[in-house]
Short mmCIF file of C-alpha atoms in Angstrom, two decimals:
data_model
loop_
_atom_site.label_atom_id
_atom_site.label_comp_id
_atom_site.label_asym_id
_atom_site.label_seq_id
_atom_site.Cartn_x
_atom_site.Cartn_y
_atom_site.Cartn_z
CA MET A 1 53.80 -413.62 25.31
CA ALA A 2 53.02 -411.20 22.53
CA SER A 3 50.17 -413.31 21.20
CA SER A 4 48.55 -413.68 24.61
CA SER A 5 48.70 -409.95 25.08
CA SER A 6 47.04 -409.45 21.72
CA SER A 7 44.27 -412.00 22.27
CA SER A 8 43.57 -410.79 25.77
CA PHE A 9 43.21 -407.27 24.48
CA LEU A 10 40.75 -408.36 21.74
CA SER A 11 38.74 -410.42 24.22
CA HIS A 12 38.48 -407.52 26.64
CA PRO A 13 34.92 -406.73 27.67
CA LEU A 14 35.39 -403.13 26.66
CA HIS A 15 36.37 -404.10 23.08
CA ARG A 16 33.38 -403.65 20.84
CA SER A 17 33.36 -406.64 18.43
CA GLN A 18 29.95 -407.56 17.06
CA ASP A 19 31.12 -410.64 15.29
CA LEU A 20 33.44 -413.39 16.60
CA LYS A 21 33.89 -414.91 13.20
CA PRO A 22 37.23 -414.90 11.56
CA ASN A 23 37.96 -411.54 10.07
CA PRO A 24 40.22 -411.24 7.05
CA ASN A 25 41.76 -408.08 8.57
CA LEU A 26 42.56 -409.91 11.81
CA PRO A 27 46.32 -410.12 11.29
CA PHE A 28 46.49 -406.43 10.79
CA LEU A 29 44.30 -405.83 13.80
CA GLN A 30 46.36 -408.28 15.81
CA HIS A 31 49.53 -406.49 14.81
CA ARG A 32 48.13 -403.12 15.82
CA SER A 33 46.76 -404.57 19.05
CA LEU A 34 50.07 -406.20 19.84
CA ARG A 35 51.97 -402.99 19.29
CA PHE A 36 49.59 -401.02 21.43
CA SER A 37 49.59 -403.64 24.15
CA LEU A 38 53.37 -403.69 24.32
CA ASN A 39 53.59 -399.94 24.54
CA PHE A 40 51.01 -399.88 27.21
CA SER A 41 52.78 -402.56 29.25
CA CYS A 42 56.04 -400.64 29.21
CA VAL A 43 54.66 -397.39 30.50
CA SER A 44 51.96 -398.71 32.76
CA GLY A 45 52.53 -399.14 36.43
CA PRO A 46 50.93 -398.63 39.84
CA ARG A 47 51.33 -394.83 39.52
CA TYR A 48 49.92 -394.51 36.00
CA ARG A 49 47.26 -397.25 35.97
CA PRO A 50 43.76 -395.77 36.24
CA PRO A 51 41.73 -397.36 39.08
CA CYS A 52 38.84 -398.31 36.70
CA LEU A 53 41.09 -400.50 34.55
CA PRO A 54 41.19 -404.18 35.67
CA ALA A 55 44.26 -406.37 35.36
CA LEU A 56 44.76 -408.09 32.07
CA PRO A 57 43.81 -411.83 32.14
CA THR A 58 46.43 -414.43 31.28
CA SER A 59 44.10 -416.94 29.51
CA GLY A 60 41.38 -416.64 26.91
CA VAL A 61 37.86 -415.94 28.28
CA SER A 62 34.76 -415.60 26.20
CA PRO A 63 33.57 -412.05 26.18
CA PRO A 64 30.06 -411.37 27.42
CA PRO A 65 27.45 -410.29 25.00
CA PRO A 66 27.68 -406.70 23.94
CA GLU A 67 25.49 -404.62 26.16
CA GLN A 68 27.42 -401.32 26.01
CA PRO A 69 26.85 -398.45 23.66
CA SER A 70 28.61 -398.53 20.37
CA ARG A 71 31.07 -395.64 21.09
CA LEU A 72 34.24 -396.01 23.15
CA PRO A 73 33.96 -395.08 26.81
CA PRO A 74 35.87 -392.01 28.17
CA ASP A 75 38.15 -394.18 30.34
CA LEU A 76 39.48 -396.05 27.36
CA LEU A 77 39.96 -392.83 25.43
CA GLN A 78 41.84 -391.39 28.39
CA ILE A 79 44.09 -394.43 28.56
CA ALA A 80 44.76 -394.31 24.84
CA SER A 81 45.56 -390.59 24.98
CA VAL A 82 47.95 -391.03 27.89
CA SER A 83 49.65 -393.94 26.13
CA ALA A 84 50.05 -391.98 22.90
CA ILE A 85 51.49 -388.94 24.69
CA LEU A 86 53.92 -391.05 26.64
CA PHE A 87 54.88 -392.93 23.47
CA LEU A 88 55.52 -389.77 21.51
CA GLY A 89 57.12 -387.83 24.35
CA PHE A 90 59.55 -390.31 25.80
CA SER A 91 59.88 -392.93 22.98
CA VAL A 92 59.95 -395.75 25.46
CA ARG A 93 60.96 -399.00 23.85
CA ALA A 94 59.33 -402.36 24.45
CA CYS A 95 60.50 -404.10 27.56
CA SER A 96 59.49 -407.02 29.74
CA ALA A 97 56.23 -406.64 31.61
CA THR A 98 57.44 -408.92 34.36
CA SER A 99 59.80 -406.34 35.87
CA GLY A 100 58.03 -405.04 38.93
CA ARG A 101 60.76 -402.48 39.86
CA PHE A 102 60.93 -400.67 36.50
CA PRO A 103 58.12 -398.17 37.04
CA ALA A 104 59.56 -397.13 40.43
CA VAL A 105 63.08 -396.81 39.02
CA VAL A 106 61.83 -394.72 36.12
CA ALA A 107 59.95 -392.44 38.52
CA ALA A 108 63.01 -392.01 40.73
CA GLU A 109 65.21 -391.31 37.72
CA CYS A 110 62.66 -388.83 36.41
CA ARG A 111 62.64 -387.03 39.74
CA THR A 112 66.46 -387.00 39.80
CA VAL A 113 66.68 -385.72 36.22
CA GLN A 114 64.07 -383.09 36.95
CA GLU A 115 65.88 -381.89 40.08
CA GLN A 116 69.18 -381.90 38.20
CA ARG A 117 67.65 -379.86 35.42
CA ILE A 118 66.34 -377.37 37.97
CA GLN A 119 69.74 -377.10 39.57
CA ASP A 120 71.41 -376.79 36.17
CA SER A 121 68.95 -374.16 35.13
CA ASP A 122 69.63 -372.23 38.32
CA GLY A 123 73.40 -372.51 37.77
CA VAL A 124 73.08 -371.45 34.18
CA GLY A 125 71.10 -368.42 35.21
CA LYS A 126 73.67 -367.44 37.79
CA SER A 127 76.58 -367.98 35.43
CA GLU A 128 74.79 -366.04 32.73
CA ASP A 129 74.20 -363.18 35.17
CA THR A 130 77.88 -363.25 36.19
CA GLU A 131 79.01 -363.32 32.58
CA ASN A 132 76.72 -360.44 31.73
CA LEU A 133 78.09 -358.43 34.67
CA GLU A 134 81.67 -359.15 33.66
CA ASP A 135 80.94 -358.21 30.07
CA LYS A 136 79.42 -354.95 31.21
CA GLU A 137 82.44 -354.15 33.38
CA LEU A 138 84.82 -354.98 30.53
CA LYS A 139 82.89 -352.76 28.15
CA GLU A 140 82.97 -349.88 30.63
CA ALA A 141 86.70 -350.35 31.23
CA PHE A 142 87.29 -350.41 27.49
CA LYS A 143 85.35 -347.17 27.07
CA ARG A 144 87.44 -345.54 29.83
CA TRP A 145 90.63 -346.79 28.21
CA LYS A 146 89.62 -345.38 24.82
CA SER A 147 88.77 -342.02 26.36
CA LYS A 148 92.28 -341.55 27.78
CA PRO A 149 95.06 -340.13 25.58
CA TYR A 150 98.04 -342.50 25.55
CA ALA A 151 101.32 -341.41 24.00
CA LEU A 152 103.23 -343.80 21.82
CA THR A 153 106.45 -342.70 23.53
CA VAL A 154 107.43 -341.64 27.06
CA PRO A 155 108.97 -338.14 26.92
CA LEU A 156 111.74 -336.75 29.12
CA ARG A 157 112.78 -333.14 28.53
CA ILE A 158 115.96 -331.88 30.20
CA VAL A 159 117.35 -328.34 30.45
CA THR A 160 120.89 -328.37 31.82
CA LEU A 161 124.08 -326.34 32.09
CA ARG A 162 126.29 -326.63 29.04
CA GLY A 163 129.35 -328.77 29.77
CA SER A 164 127.90 -330.31 32.94
CA LEU A 165 126.26 -333.37 31.35
CA PRO A 166 128.50 -336.09 29.84
CA PRO A 167 127.40 -336.71 26.22
CA SER A 168 127.49 -340.48 26.71
CA TRP A 169 124.79 -340.31 29.40
CA VAL A 170 122.05 -339.35 26.96
CA LYS A 171 122.87 -342.18 24.54
CA ASP A 172 123.32 -344.80 27.27
CA PHE A 173 120.09 -343.86 29.02
CA MET A 174 118.06 -344.05 25.81
CA GLN A 175 119.48 -347.51 25.11
CA SER A 176 118.66 -348.68 28.63
CA GLN A 177 115.04 -347.54 28.38
CA GLY A 178 114.26 -348.86 24.89
CA ARG A 179 112.62 -347.24 21.92
CA ARG A 180 109.62 -346.02 23.88
CA LEU A 181 111.70 -343.23 25.48
CA ARG A 182 111.94 -339.85 23.78
CA LEU A 183 114.66 -337.82 25.49
CA LEU A 184 115.12 -334.16 24.56
CA SER A 185 117.94 -332.10 26.06
CA ASN A 186 118.55 -328.36 25.84
CA PHE A 187 121.59 -326.51 27.18
CA ARG A 188 122.15 -323.08 28.72
CA GLY A 189 125.33 -321.08 29.08
CA SER A 190 124.98 -320.38 32.81
CA LEU A 191 122.96 -321.36 35.85
CA GLN A 192 121.64 -317.82 35.99
CA ASP A 193 120.03 -318.28 32.56
CA ILE A 194 118.13 -321.34 33.80
CA PHE A 195 117.10 -319.57 36.98
CA SER A 196 115.84 -316.56 35.01
CA GLU A 197 113.68 -318.78 32.80
CA LEU A 198 112.20 -320.49 35.83
CA CYS A 199 111.34 -317.11 37.34
CA ARG A 200 109.42 -316.06 34.24
CA PRO A 201 105.80 -315.15 35.12
CA LEU A 202 103.48 -318.02 34.21
CA SER A 203 100.75 -315.60 33.14
CA LYS A 204 102.56 -314.52 29.98
CA GLY A 205 100.79 -316.59 27.36
CA LYS A 206 101.96 -319.94 26.04
CA ILE A 207 105.18 -321.44 27.38
CA GLU A 208 107.61 -322.45 24.65
CA PRO A 209 108.54 -326.16 24.40
CA LYS A 210 112.28 -325.46 24.81
CA SER A 211 111.82 -323.26 27.87
CA ALA A 212 113.06 -324.42 31.26
CA LEU A 213 109.47 -324.12 32.51
CA ALA A 214 108.38 -326.79 30.01
CA ALA A 215 111.16 -329.19 31.06
CA ASP A 216 110.59 -332.24 33.25
CA ILE A 217 113.86 -331.70 35.08
CA VAL A 218 116.44 -328.88 35.11
CA THR A 219 119.89 -328.13 36.50
CA VAL A 220 120.00 -325.89 39.57
CA GLY A 221 123.17 -324.80 41.36
CA ASP A 222 123.30 -325.58 45.06
CA SER A 223 123.79 -321.89 45.91
CA TRP A 224 120.51 -321.14 44.09
CA LEU A 225 118.53 -323.89 45.81
CA ASP A 226 117.22 -321.94 48.79
CA LEU A 227 116.13 -319.04 46.59
CA ALA A 228 114.42 -321.39 44.11
CA ILE A 229 112.49 -323.07 46.93
CA ASN A 230 111.55 -319.78 48.54
CA LYS A 231 110.26 -318.38 45.23
CA GLY A 232 108.28 -321.56 44.55
CA ILE A 233 109.79 -322.15 41.12
CA ILE A 234 110.69 -325.79 41.89
CA GLU A 235 108.76 -328.50 43.69
CA PRO A 236 109.91 -331.32 46.00
CA ILE A 237 110.70 -334.71 44.50
CA GLN A 238 107.91 -337.10 45.48
CA GLY A 239 108.42 -340.66 46.73
CA VAL A 240 112.18 -340.40 47.32
CA GLU A 241 112.10 -342.63 50.39
CA ASP A 242 111.16 -345.63 48.23
CA GLN A 243 113.82 -345.02 45.59
CA ASP A 244 117.09 -346.93 45.45
CA TRP A 245 119.05 -343.84 44.41
CA PHE A 246 118.00 -341.99 47.57
CA ARG A 247 118.71 -344.92 49.91
CA GLY A 248 122.21 -345.19 48.45
CA LEU A 249 122.89 -341.46 48.73
CA SER A 250 125.48 -340.28 51.26
CA TYR A 251 124.24 -338.88 54.56
CA LYS A 252 126.00 -335.60 53.76
CA TRP A 253 123.80 -335.14 50.71
CA LYS A 254 120.61 -336.06 52.52
CA VAL A 255 121.25 -333.52 55.28
CA TYR A 256 122.17 -330.81 52.79
CA LEU A 257 119.23 -331.35 50.41
CA ARG A 258 116.45 -331.72 53.00
CA ARG A 259 114.83 -328.27 53.24
CA ASN A 260 111.62 -326.64 54.44
CA SER A 261 109.39 -324.44 52.28
CA LYS A 262 111.65 -321.43 52.93
CA GLY A 263 114.76 -323.21 51.64
CA GLU A 264 116.31 -323.63 55.08
CA LEU A 265 117.98 -326.83 56.26
CA ASP A 266 115.38 -328.87 58.12
CA ALA A 267 115.65 -332.45 59.36
CA GLU A 268 111.88 -332.82 58.87
CA GLY A 269 111.85 -331.11 55.47
CA LYS A 270 111.48 -332.54 51.98
CA ILE A 271 114.04 -333.47 49.35
CA TRP A 272 114.00 -330.78 46.68
CA ALA A 273 116.83 -331.86 44.39
CA ALA A 274 119.27 -334.67 43.54
CA PRO A 275 123.00 -334.17 42.85
CA TYR A 276 124.77 -335.44 39.75
CA ARG A 277 128.21 -333.78 40.05
CA TRP A 278 130.17 -331.62 42.50
CA GLY A 279 133.49 -329.82 42.91
CA SER A 280 135.27 -327.14 44.92
CA MET A 281 136.78 -323.67 44.81
CA VAL A 282 140.37 -323.70 43.54
CA ILE A 283 143.24 -321.30 43.01
CA ALA A 284 145.12 -321.36 39.69
CA TYR A 285 148.43 -319.59 39.17
CA LYS A 286 151.00 -319.29 36.42
CA LYS A 287 154.14 -321.20 37.35
CA SER A 288 156.24 -319.38 34.76
CA LYS A 289 155.56 -316.01 36.39
CA PHE A 290 156.23 -317.32 39.87
CA GLU A 291 159.48 -318.95 38.74
CA LYS A 292 160.59 -315.86 36.90
CA HIS A 293 160.06 -313.61 39.92
CA LYS A 294 161.21 -316.32 42.34
CA LEU A 295 157.90 -316.45 44.19
CA ALA A 296 156.87 -319.31 46.46
CA PRO A 297 154.00 -321.48 45.13
CA ILE A 298 150.50 -320.79 46.42
CA GLU A 299 149.29 -323.30 49.01
CA ASP A 300 146.57 -321.62 51.09
CA TRP A 301 144.24 -318.63 51.32
CA ALA A 302 146.83 -316.58 53.20
CA ASP A 303 148.98 -316.40 50.05
CA LEU A 304 146.42 -314.08 48.42
CA TRP A 305 147.44 -311.32 50.88
CA ARG A 306 151.13 -311.43 49.86
CA PRO A 307 152.33 -307.93 48.77
CA GLU A 308 154.02 -309.19 45.59
CA LEU A 309 150.65 -310.35 44.23
CA ALA A 310 148.95 -306.96 44.56
CA GLY A 311 146.90 -306.28 41.42
CA ARG A 312 147.78 -309.72 40.02
CA ILE A 313 144.64 -311.61 41.15
CA SER A 314 141.24 -312.12 39.51
CA MET A 315 138.32 -313.55 41.46
CA ILE A 316 134.70 -314.49 40.88
CA ASP A 317 132.10 -311.87 41.70
CA SER A 318 130.26 -313.72 44.48
CA PRO A 319 129.81 -312.14 47.94
CA ARG A 320 129.55 -315.53 49.64
CA GLU A 321 132.82 -316.69 48.10
CA VAL A 322 134.70 -313.42 48.69
CA VAL A 323 133.63 -313.04 52.31
CA GLY A 324 134.03 -316.81 52.77
CA ALA A 325 137.65 -316.64 51.64
CA VAL A 326 138.30 -313.99 54.30
CA LEU A 327 136.59 -316.12 56.95
CA LYS A 328 138.67 -319.20 56.02
CA TYR A 329 141.83 -317.04 56.10
CA MET A 330 140.86 -316.03 59.65
CA GLY A 331 140.17 -319.65 60.69
CA ALA A 332 136.36 -319.37 60.66
CA SER A 333 133.66 -321.19 58.71
CA TYR A 334 131.99 -320.26 55.43
CA ASN A 335 128.64 -320.66 57.18
CA THR A 336 129.34 -318.38 60.15
CA ASP A 337 125.99 -317.06 61.41
CA ASN A 338 127.21 -314.34 63.74
CA ILE A 339 130.45 -312.71 62.58
CA GLU A 340 130.72 -310.50 65.64
CA LEU A 341 130.65 -313.40 68.11
CA GLN A 342 132.16 -316.32 66.15
CA VAL A 343 135.21 -314.65 64.51
CA ASN A 344 138.33 -313.45 66.28
CA GLY A 345 138.31 -309.67 66.22
CA GLY A 346 134.66 -309.52 65.23
CA ARG A 347 133.19 -307.60 62.36
CA ASN A 348 135.91 -304.93 62.30
CA ALA A 349 138.65 -307.50 61.76
CA VAL A 350 136.70 -309.10 58.92
CA GLN A 351 136.10 -305.68 57.34
CA GLN A 352 139.80 -304.79 57.48
CA ASN A 353 140.97 -308.07 55.90
CA LEU A 354 138.29 -307.75 53.26
CA MET A 355 139.51 -304.30 52.27
CA LEU A 356 143.10 -305.59 52.03
CA LEU A 357 141.97 -308.41 49.74
CA ALA A 358 140.09 -305.94 47.53
CA LYS A 359 143.38 -304.08 46.97
CA GLN A 360 145.05 -307.34 45.93
CA VAL A 361 142.32 -308.31 43.44
CA ARG A 362 142.43 -306.62 40.07
CA CYS A 363 138.91 -307.61 39.03
CA PHE A 364 135.89 -309.32 40.54
CA ASP A 365 134.22 -310.87 37.48
CA SER A 366 132.55 -314.28 37.24
CA THR A 367 132.69 -314.28 33.43
CA HIS A 368 136.16 -313.04 32.45
CA TYR A 369 138.34 -313.96 35.42
CA ILE A 370 139.77 -316.99 33.57
CA LYS A 371 140.38 -314.97 30.43
CA ALA A 372 142.37 -312.45 32.45
CA LEU A 373 144.67 -315.29 33.53
CA SER A 374 145.06 -316.66 30.02
CA VAL A 375 146.05 -313.29 28.47
CA GLY A 376 148.47 -312.49 31.28
CA ASP A 377 146.61 -309.62 32.93
CA VAL A 378 146.79 -311.52 36.22
CA TRP A 379 148.95 -314.30 37.58
CA VAL A 380 146.39 -315.82 39.92
CA ALA A 381 142.70 -316.73 39.38
CA VAL A 382 140.28 -317.84 42.11
CA GLY A 383 137.12 -319.64 40.99
CA TRP A 384 135.11 -322.81 40.61
CA SER A 385 136.88 -325.99 39.54
CA SER A 386 134.30 -326.50 36.76
CA ASP A 387 135.57 -323.29 35.12
CA VAL A 388 139.25 -323.39 36.03
CA LEU A 389 140.25 -326.99 35.26
CA PRO A 390 139.20 -327.08 31.57
CA ALA A 391 140.87 -323.71 30.92
CA ALA A 392 144.03 -324.65 32.81
CA LYS A 393 144.49 -327.77 30.64
CA ARG A 394 144.51 -325.58 27.55
CA MET A 395 147.19 -323.31 29.00
CA SER A 396 150.84 -324.05 29.68
CA ASN A 397 152.72 -323.71 32.96
CA VAL A 398 149.58 -323.44 35.11
CA ALA A 399 149.08 -325.12 38.49
CA VAL A 400 145.72 -325.63 40.24
CA ILE A 401 145.38 -326.24 43.97
CA VAL A 402 142.70 -326.52 46.66
CA PRO A 403 143.74 -324.40 49.72
CA LYS A 404 145.01 -326.50 52.62
CA SER A 405 142.59 -324.97 55.12
CA GLY A 406 139.65 -326.06 52.99
CA ALA A 407 137.40 -324.44 50.44
CA SER A 408 133.75 -324.17 49.57
CA LEU A 409 132.06 -327.00 47.68
CA TRP A 410 129.63 -326.54 44.80
CA ALA A 411 127.14 -329.00 43.30
CA ASP A 412 124.94 -329.25 40.23
CA LEU A 413 121.52 -330.63 41.11
CA TRP A 414 118.49 -331.99 39.27
CA ALA A 415 115.26 -330.22 40.24
CA ILE A 416 111.67 -330.34 38.99
CA PRO A 417 110.02 -327.08 37.81
CA SER A 418 106.78 -326.39 39.65
CA THR A 419 104.64 -326.26 36.51
CA SER A 420 102.58 -329.26 37.61
CA LYS A 421 100.67 -326.93 39.95
CA LEU A 422 99.03 -325.28 36.96
CA GLU A 423 95.57 -326.23 35.76
CA ARG A 424 95.49 -329.24 33.47
CA SER A 425 93.82 -327.16 30.77
CA ARG A 426 96.93 -324.97 30.58
CA GLN A 427 99.29 -326.01 27.81
CA ILE A 428 102.94 -326.17 28.83
CA GLY A 429 105.33 -326.49 25.95
CA GLY A 430 103.09 -328.86 24.01
CA ARG A 431 102.13 -331.05 26.95
CA VAL A 432 99.24 -331.07 29.39
CA ARG A 433 100.51 -333.24 32.22
CA GLY A 434 102.77 -333.39 35.25
CA PRO A 435 106.45 -334.39 35.32
CA SER A 436 107.63 -337.32 33.24
CA PRO A 437 107.17 -340.78 34.83
CA VAL A 438 110.81 -341.65 34.14
CA ILE A 439 112.33 -338.89 36.30
CA HIS A 440 113.37 -341.32 39.03
CA GLN A 441 114.88 -343.64 36.42
CA TRP A 442 116.94 -340.73 35.09
CA ILE A 443 118.21 -339.77 38.56
CA GLU A 444 118.96 -343.42 39.33
CA PHE A 445 120.92 -343.66 36.10
CA CYS A 446 122.98 -340.52 36.85
CA LEU A 447 123.94 -341.82 40.29
CA GLN A 448 125.08 -345.28 39.21
CA ALA A 449 128.74 -346.14 39.77
CA ALA A 450 129.31 -346.55 36.03
CA ARG A 451 128.44 -342.88 35.51
CA ALA A 452 131.63 -341.81 37.32
CA PHE A 453 133.75 -342.79 34.31
CA PRO A 454 133.53 -339.40 32.49
CA PHE A 455 134.64 -337.66 35.71
CA THR A 456 137.56 -339.95 36.46
CA GLU A 457 138.60 -339.72 32.81
CA GLU A 458 138.36 -335.92 33.15
CA VAL A 459 136.03 -335.58 30.17
CA ILE A 460 133.75 -333.52 32.40
CA PRO A 461 135.15 -331.53 35.36
CA GLY A 462 133.83 -332.54 38.76
CA ALA A 463 133.14 -335.77 40.57
CA SER A 464 130.34 -338.29 41.05
CA PRO A 465 128.14 -337.73 44.15
CA SER A 466 129.11 -341.14 45.51
CA ALA A 467 132.80 -340.10 45.54
CA ILE A 468 132.26 -337.59 48.34
CA GLU A 469 132.78 -340.42 50.84
CA CYS A 470 135.88 -341.84 49.13
CA ALA A 471 137.93 -338.98 47.71
CA SER A 472 141.07 -341.13 47.50
CA VAL A 473 139.94 -342.72 44.21
CA GLU A 474 142.39 -342.12 41.38
CA ALA A 475 141.87 -342.31 37.64
CA PRO A 476 143.36 -345.41 35.96
CA ARG A 477 146.81 -344.84 34.50
CA GLU A 478 145.78 -345.94 31.02
CA LEU A 479 143.29 -343.06 30.92
CA THR A 480 145.91 -340.42 31.76
CA LYS A 481 148.69 -341.93 29.66
CA GLY A 482 149.80 -339.58 26.89
CA LYS A 483 147.85 -336.59 28.25
CA PRO A 484 149.59 -333.40 29.41
CA LYS A 485 150.22 -333.51 33.13
CA LEU A 486 148.51 -330.75 35.12
CA GLU A 487 150.23 -329.86 38.35
CA THR A 488 147.53 -330.04 41.01
CA ASN A 489 146.69 -331.51 44.39
CA LEU A 490 143.25 -332.64 43.20
CA ILE A 491 142.70 -336.37 42.84
CA ALA A 492 140.40 -337.26 39.92
CA GLY A 493 138.90 -333.79 40.17
CA MET A 494 138.36 -333.93 43.94
CA PRO A 495 140.22 -332.49 46.94
CA PRO A 496 142.39 -335.03 48.78
CA PRO A 497 140.77 -336.54 51.90
CA GLU A 498 142.75 -334.44 54.40
CA ILE A 499 141.63 -331.22 52.68
CA LEU A 500 138.09 -332.40 51.92
CA ALA A 501 137.53 -332.80 55.65
CA HIS A 502 137.82 -328.99 55.96
CA CYS A 503 135.64 -328.18 52.94
CA GLU A 504 132.04 -327.01 53.27
CA PHE A 505 128.89 -326.60 51.24
CA LEU A 506 127.42 -323.11 51.36
CA GLU A 507 124.38 -323.31 53.62
CA PRO A 508 121.50 -320.78 53.60
CA LEU A 509 122.13 -317.77 55.81
CA SER A 510 119.67 -315.91 58.00
CA ASP A 511 118.36 -312.51 56.96
CA ALA A 512 120.47 -310.81 59.63
CA THR A 513 123.66 -312.49 58.38
CA LEU A 514 122.86 -311.62 54.77
CA SER A 515 122.37 -308.01 55.77
CA ASP A 516 125.76 -308.07 57.48
CA TYR A 517 127.34 -309.44 54.28
CA ARG A 518 125.85 -306.58 52.25
CA GLY A 519 127.36 -304.07 54.63
CA LEU A 520 130.80 -305.68 54.34
CA ILE A 521 130.68 -305.74 50.54
CA ALA A 522 129.46 -302.13 50.36
CA GLY A 523 132.49 -301.01 52.36
CA ILE A 524 134.97 -302.25 49.72
CA GLN A 525 133.29 -300.80 46.62
CA LYS A 526 135.85 -298.84 44.66
CA PRO A 527 134.81 -295.42 43.30
CA SER A 528 134.16 -295.27 39.57
CA HIS A 529 136.69 -293.32 37.50
CA GLY A 530 134.43 -292.90 34.50
CA LEU A 531 134.50 -294.18 30.94
CA ILE A 532 137.86 -292.56 30.04
CA HIS A 533 139.61 -294.33 32.91
CA GLY A 534 138.08 -297.64 31.89
CA LEU A 535 139.19 -297.27 28.28
CA HIS A 536 142.69 -296.30 29.41
CA ARG A 537 142.99 -299.46 31.53
CA TYR A 538 141.72 -301.56 28.62
CA ILE A 539 144.29 -300.05 26.22
CA LEU A 540 147.11 -300.63 28.70
CA SER A 541 146.10 -304.27 29.11
CA LEU A 542 146.09 -304.78 25.34
CA LYS A 543 149.51 -303.11 25.01
CA GLU A 544 150.95 -305.37 27.71
CA PHE A 545 149.46 -308.41 26.02
CA PHE A 546 151.01 -307.63 22.61
CA GLN A 547 154.38 -306.82 24.19
CA GLN A 548 154.46 -310.20 25.94
CA SER A 549 153.46 -311.96 22.72
CA TYR A 550 156.32 -310.22 20.82
CA LEU A 551 158.90 -311.13 23.48
CA LYS A 552 157.85 -314.78 23.39
CA ARG A 553 158.63 -314.91 19.68
#
C-alpha cells in the first residue's frame, strides 16, 4: 500500500520529471514521497480536498509528456502548505486511508473540543471575576479589621459598697470567664459616696479611672433609685427581656424596678437596675439591760413608745424610715400617698405620735447609732439589717428582731452610669467606649442560686434576690455549728414568711406627699442648746461608759 502510494505520486501528471530513467537518488525520493503521501492521506478528506485535485490512481499509468512550465503550480503549493501546517499543528499520525468515517469524526470532535474550550474559557472568566471580587472584599474587610482597636482583654470595672459584695464572687467570676476578663473592683464606705461621685459634673476635665463615673456598673441603693433616674446619672439596662437573669427574676422585683424617666413606678417603663442582695429594718436591744430592769422583750413598733425606754433609743436619720415607723405603728403603709385621708386621725394624729417618738429617741444618726448601742448610751437601736447584724454578732447579750407588723425592705442594686451618652472622643477613665460587654454575664452570675451561699452562711448580711419568694430557707446546721448563737427571729438573714408578707419596699412618693413629710419632720426638730450643752452631754456619756466598765470588772 505504501509503495503504490509512492509510485502513484511520482507518476502524477503534475510531477515534473524530465527523465524516466532510474535515478540513483530514487530510494530517497521514494521515502520522502511515501512520507508525504501518508501524511496527506491522513488529513485529507471531502472537506479539505481542493476541487482541482483529482483522485489518486490505484495502478501505474505512464505520465504524459511534459508540457507544463518548469515551476510548481499554485494549487500544488497550496496543498503542500496546508499539509505541512496540519502536520506541524496537530501531529496527526499515519492511519489507514480506507476509513471513510475518520474525517467526519475528526471534524465533529474538533467542533466539540472547540465548543468545550469556549465554554471552559467562559467559565474560567466568570470564576476569575468571582475570585477577584471575593479577594477584593476580603482585602477591604481586612483593612477594616486592622483599623479597629481590639483589646487583648475584656474589662469590667465595678464600684460597690464596702461589705456588700462577697469576696468569693470576684474570684469565681474571673475563673468562669477565663483569662480574657480583666475585673477591677473599687469600694466605697457608703451609698451616699457613690451617689455623690455619680452626680459630679461631667464638664470638669478628665474623669479618673477609679471614679464611679468611669465604672461599667455601680451599686445604688433602692431608696436612691428614683433620684438617680430623675437626675439622669444612670441609664436603663438594654436588652433585659432576652436575658435569662431577668426572665428568672421574681415578679416583685420586676414591678419594683420598672420605672419611667422620672423614677416613678410604671408598668410600661424600663428596667434601670438589677438586685444582688436585700434585707429589712430591724430593732436590736440589749437583753442584759432588759433582764436587769425586768422589761418585756421588744416585739413590735409599739414597744418604742414605752415610757421606760425614754431616752434609751437610737435611730437612723432617715425621714422615710422615721415617719414610716409611725405609720406602721398606726396600722398604715410605708407608702401612704395621702396621710390625711388614708390614716386614722389624719395628719394631726401622725404629728402627735411622731413628736412622742422624738422624745423617746436619744439620737437620730445614721452613722453612730450602732456605736451608741455598743458603748451603752442606749439600750435599743433601730436600723438596717446590713448594719445591725454584723455589729450585734460582735456584742454579747444582744437580740435582733423584725417587728411583727412588718418593716421596710432595702435592696442593693447594680446600675449603669450614664457616661455612654458622652461623645466618643471624650476619655472616661482611660477608656473611650460604652459599658462593658460582660455586664449581663456579671448580673447573671450574681443572681445564680450558688451565689446565695455567702448569705446563708452569714458571711455577708442580707439575702439573695431569689429568696424573696421562699423566705423559709434555713442555713445548713454544719455552717452554724460552733458559732455564737444570735437571738433573732430572722431566718438566714430574712424575715420569716408571716412577717415578710407585711414588709414593703419604699416606693417613690409624689411631690405633695414629700412636702407633707418635710412639714412633719420640721415639727419635731429640737432647739439647739449650743456647743457647751453638746460638750456637757458628751462628757456625761463618757463618764457613764467608764463607770459601767469599772463595775463590770
